[in-house]
Amino acid sequence: MSSSYKGADLVAIRDFSRDQIEHIMDLAEKMVPIALGQERSDLLAGYVQSSLFFEPSTRTRLSFASAMARLGGATLGFDQPGGSSVQKGETLADTIKMVDSYSDVIVLRHHSEGSARLAAYFAEKPVINAGDGAGQHPTQTILDLFTIRKAKGKIDGVNVALVGDLKYGRTAHSLAEALALFGAELMFVAPANLQMPKETIRAVDKLGGKPKTMTSIEQAVPEADVLYITRIQKERFPDLAEYQKVAGSYKINNALLKDAKTELSIMHPLPRVDEIHPDVDLSPHALYFQQAFNGVPVRMAILALLLGVIE
Ligand code: NCD
């Protein structure tokens, strides 16, 4: 199995098979005590990760850094391209060629869709897509699947409503494909002009997913086992007036949840703006902070596999 991960890039969720994703989740499970700081590890001692963030990030960047540090490795990079030579006009290709020689793995977040694929072309070392514009966010997807599997004991047959900005939300794109691959039932809940892009719909169809699409969150709540709500991606709207029309479309509060299943889990890749009322944080439905923690063990597993130190 090792040869199929070692040196591989993770640009889109479809780069890995269902078996490979399951193996990552199994390994992530074993990493939890290290992620919690209960056990020490030097599995990645001497390894260096480049962390290139051209767009804002809290969870993704810090959980990659935490994963690397907890396994004894080091991280270099930037979270503000303004402090790098990009400011002087350096191309992404040149930046990538440079850091390729400084490190063993490259984690890239960039505002252009396709940037991670481009980076993978120029880099010898594995490239991990930490979000490419409105494209994909495959490591978030694996931690989302891990979170669902832990909470529900399975993914097959679990009814997941993806809610919010399905057009520009990269987490929703890669997660929809992955959920179809794992046989989950899907509901796509979005304002009509923010529904899932055709490309994602086609990929989901090909995998046998038969999503129900709707605009009303009230309709989705009673059926859902998981409500996965996302932020309206303000920064991706070409016209602010268009954003203002849909801002605040969906808000989860305790009143909305009165018809929910007892076992309903609420997930959010975070950051939230106003999609989830803070009162919901105390309810047994809230899974989003646990979900955010799960980024650490999942990214540990991904780093260890791509670096080939584990099979
Ligand atoms: C998401 C992202 O950057 O795509 N955040 C994350 O990585 N957890 C979601 C978002 O910004 O809305």
XYZ file of C-alpha atoms and ligand atoms in Angstrom:
323
model
C 0.000 0.000 0.000
C 2.900 2.388 0.791
C 3.858 2.976 -2.843
C 0.391 4.321 -3.589
C 0.766 7.132 -1.021
C 4.501 7.840 -0.908
C 5.252 10.915 -2.989
C 1.612 11.261 -4.080
C -0.108 14.630 -4.376
C -3.475 15.330 -2.784
C -5.039 17.942 -5.022
C -8.624 16.724 -5.427
C -10.529 14.196 -3.364
C -10.779 11.902 -6.397
C -6.979 11.478 -6.285
C -7.617 8.814 -3.618
C -9.851 5.750 -3.728
C -12.385 4.861 -1.083
C -9.994 2.210 0.318
C -7.196 4.741 0.539
C -9.392 7.290 2.318
C -10.567 4.620 4.759
C -6.964 3.701 5.468
C -6.136 7.364 6.182
C -9.056 7.495 8.640
C -7.935 4.277 10.382
C -4.468 5.702 10.774
C -5.853 9.044 11.984
C -7.677 7.151 14.720
C -4.316 5.853 15.982
C -2.886 9.398 15.899
C -5.521 10.839 18.259
C -3.530 10.378 21.525
C -0.537 12.110 19.904
C -2.757 14.898 18.559
C -4.117 15.370 22.094
C -0.575 15.572 23.479
C -1.102 12.452 25.600
C 1.630 10.559 23.760
C 4.867 11.808 22.212
C 6.118 10.856 18.761
C 9.129 11.538 16.570
C 7.721 9.830 13.497
C 8.472 12.835 11.269
C 11.670 14.029 12.996
C 13.921 15.685 10.440
C 11.111 16.259 7.941
C 10.176 19.745 6.797
C 6.791 20.962 5.611
C 6.357 24.116 3.535
C 3.153 25.916 4.397
C 2.244 28.479 1.732
C -0.968 30.333 2.510
C -1.973 32.975 -0.013
C -5.441 33.222 1.575
C -6.528 33.592 5.223
C -6.690 30.483 7.377
C -6.830 29.559 11.027
C -7.736 25.884 11.345
C -6.147 24.464 8.228
C -2.798 26.197 8.626
C -2.510 25.716 12.378
C -3.691 22.100 12.363
C -1.119 21.234 9.683
C 1.552 22.959 11.790
C 0.348 21.201 14.936
C 0.286 17.830 13.153
C 3.856 18.301 11.935
C 5.133 19.587 15.298
C 3.486 16.802 17.299
C 5.204 14.258 15.046
C 8.599 15.927 15.564
C 8.847 17.656 12.165
C 9.262 21.315 11.257
C 7.197 23.822 9.305
C 8.348 26.832 7.330
C 6.401 29.178 5.105
C 4.178 32.203 5.133
C 0.588 33.105 5.883
C 0.770 36.512 4.223
C 2.156 36.466 0.713
C 2.887 40.178 1.251
C 5.935 39.140 3.271
C 7.339 36.922 0.501
C 8.768 37.522 -2.954
C 5.283 37.058 -4.394
C 4.946 40.747 -3.496
C 7.812 41.454 -5.917
C 5.993 39.685 -8.717
C 7.376 36.166 -8.397
C 5.207 33.569 -10.125
C 3.623 30.677 -8.277
C 5.705 28.285 -10.387
C 8.975 29.897 -9.253
C 7.871 30.005 -5.609
C 7.011 26.317 -5.772
C 10.311 25.322 -7.428
C 12.121 27.130 -4.637
C 10.312 25.616 -1.671
C 10.477 22.215 -3.350
C 14.202 22.288 -2.632
C 13.748 23.522 0.957
C 11.255 20.955 2.191
C 9.774 17.452 1.861
C 6.094 18.309 1.394
C 4.245 21.435 0.273
C 0.904 22.553 1.707
C -0.674 25.226 -0.488
C -3.723 27.448 -0.128
C -4.319 29.804 -3.012
C -7.130 31.943 -4.386
C -6.985 30.441 -7.913
C -8.797 27.259 -8.762
C -6.280 24.866 -10.286
C -3.299 26.394 -8.427
C -2.551 23.195 -6.498
C -2.591 21.162 -9.711
C -0.145 23.636 -11.207
C 2.070 23.426 -8.128
C 2.018 19.630 -8.294
C 3.247 19.873 -11.869
C 6.255 21.970 -10.863
C 7.097 20.222 -7.575
C 8.909 16.942 -7.160
C 7.697 16.703 -3.572
C 4.093 15.919 -2.651
C 1.711 18.868 -2.886
C -1.311 19.017 -0.601
C -4.155 21.277 -1.675
C -5.289 23.229 1.389
C -7.975 25.011 -0.664
C -7.742 26.322 -4.242
C -10.189 29.177 -4.760
C -13.679 27.810 -5.244
C -12.202 24.430 -6.241
C -11.608 21.731 -3.648
C -10.380 21.224 -0.088
C -9.589 17.506 0.111
C -7.963 17.350 3.566
C -10.995 19.112 5.037
C -13.110 16.465 3.333
C -11.189 13.599 4.882
C -11.511 15.143 8.337
C -15.231 15.681 7.679
C -15.654 12.017 6.723
C -13.639 10.993 9.783
C -15.925 13.116 11.969
C -19.084 11.597 10.467
C -17.739 8.041 10.757
C -16.819 8.611 14.412
C -20.205 10.135 15.275
C -22.431 7.761 13.292
C -20.295 4.602 13.174
C -20.575 4.604 9.361
C -20.984 6.847 6.338
C -23.049 4.607 4.033
C -26.715 5.496 4.231
C -26.182 8.497 6.515
C -28.347 11.390 5.343
C -26.180 14.498 4.984
C -27.605 17.915 4.097
C -25.005 20.265 2.638
C -26.331 23.749 3.330
C -25.304 27.237 2.248
C -22.957 28.419 -0.460
C -22.624 25.286 -2.546
C -21.521 27.252 -5.591
C -18.339 28.819 -4.239
C -17.774 26.603 -1.171
C -14.792 24.363 -1.897
C -15.381 22.256 1.223
C -18.850 21.393 -0.105
C -17.489 20.426 -3.544
C -14.985 17.838 -2.379
C -17.263 16.599 0.412
C -20.217 16.029 -1.961
C -18.069 13.807 -4.166
C -16.656 11.903 -1.223
C -20.062 11.327 0.351
C -21.360 9.953 -2.945
C -18.316 7.662 -3.103
C -19.121 6.384 0.411
C -22.817 5.832 -0.325
C -24.281 8.564 1.888
C -27.693 10.066 1.095
C -27.376 13.659 -0.005
C -29.434 16.823 0.202
C -28.139 20.033 -1.379
C -29.751 23.037 0.307
C -28.892 26.397 -1.247
C -30.406 29.555 -2.678
C -31.140 28.853 -6.371
C -28.159 30.903 -7.572
C -25.740 29.243 -5.141
C -26.475 25.604 -5.967
C -23.753 23.035 -6.573
C -21.741 23.598 -9.782
C -22.551 21.325 -12.716
C -19.109 19.726 -12.590
C -19.674 18.546 -9.012
C -23.211 17.376 -9.816
C -21.809 15.327 -12.707
C -19.136 13.774 -10.473
C -21.749 12.953 -7.813
C -24.073 11.427 -10.443
C -21.264 9.289 -11.813
C -20.665 7.904 -8.330
C -24.343 6.992 -8.020
C -25.224 9.766 -5.544
C -28.781 10.978 -6.058
C -28.922 14.302 -4.261
C -32.212 16.007 -3.517
C -31.850 19.725 -4.165
C -33.920 22.297 -2.275
C -33.873 25.884 -1.101
C -35.584 25.398 2.260
C -33.531 24.391 5.288
C -36.786 23.708 7.197
C -37.511 20.942 4.688
C -34.083 19.349 5.231
C -33.934 19.456 9.046
C -36.322 16.570 9.924
C -34.702 14.163 7.431
C -31.050 14.924 8.100
C -28.633 12.874 10.213
C -25.975 15.515 9.579
C -26.492 19.191 8.775
C -23.274 20.459 7.224
C -23.640 24.213 6.983
C -21.188 26.516 5.241
C -20.437 30.210 5.144
C -21.560 32.281 2.158
C -18.164 32.886 0.485
C -18.358 36.682 0.331
C -14.852 37.030 -1.124
C -15.753 34.987 -4.217
C -18.711 37.110 -5.351
C -17.870 39.250 -8.379
C -20.525 41.740 -7.225
C -21.122 42.692 -3.584
C -24.795 43.484 -4.326
C -25.254 39.818 -5.306
C -23.716 38.746 -2.003
C -26.023 41.031 -0.047
C -29.055 39.341 -1.605
C -28.106 35.966 -0.142
C -26.196 36.948 3.026
C -27.828 35.433 6.084
C -29.917 32.982 3.993
C -29.598 30.150 6.491
C -29.314 30.423 10.245
C -29.372 27.501 12.615
C -30.815 28.175 16.043
C -32.484 25.990 18.658
C -35.976 26.887 17.377
C -35.141 25.579 13.896
C -33.975 22.316 15.433
C -37.281 21.452 17.169
C -38.170 19.000 14.361
C -34.669 17.521 14.142
C -33.783 13.901 14.868
C -32.408 13.426 18.405
C -29.168 12.145 16.922
C -28.729 15.010 14.448
C -25.145 16.273 14.207
C -24.366 19.808 13.096
C -21.095 20.339 11.305
C -19.393 23.434 9.880
C -15.892 23.717 8.399
C -15.674 27.107 10.214
C -15.235 30.035 10.330
C -18.911 30.788 10.959
C -20.294 34.240 10.433
C -23.937 34.059 11.516
C -24.909 30.571 10.290
C -25.026 28.975 13.747
C -26.314 30.797 16.809
C -23.860 30.449 19.734
C -26.690 28.909 21.843
C -26.451 25.817 19.637
C -22.846 25.298 20.816
C -24.194 23.863 24.069
C -26.607 21.464 22.402
C -25.715 17.787 21.933
C -26.096 18.357 18.177
C -23.004 20.571 17.956
C -20.093 18.704 16.427
C -18.137 21.539 14.811
C -15.457 22.054 17.447
C -14.740 18.337 17.609
C -14.624 18.427 13.808
C -12.004 21.203 13.939
C -9.830 19.180 16.347
C -10.059 16.158 14.042
C -8.034 18.126 11.505
C -4.903 17.383 13.523
C -4.929 13.550 13.585
C -6.206 13.371 10.002
C -3.432 15.663 8.749
C -0.866 13.670 10.751
C -1.971 10.547 8.925
C -1.864 12.266 5.528
C 1.619 13.721 6.129
C 3.039 10.416 7.382
C 1.629 8.506 4.390
C 2.699 10.977 1.701
C 6.166 11.194 3.226
C 6.306 7.412 3.118
C 7.280 6.874 6.769
C 4.217 4.717 7.348
C 2.220 2.398 5.114
C -13.024 26.722 4.829
C -12.206 27.113 3.627
O -11.187 27.793 3.752
O -12.586 26.679 2.551
N -12.349 26.843 6.033
C -11.564 25.800 6.459
O -10.591 25.445 5.832
N -11.935 25.146 7.562
C -14.388 27.277 4.851
C -14.629 28.736 4.674
O -13.709 29.566 4.554
O -15.810 29.105 4.658
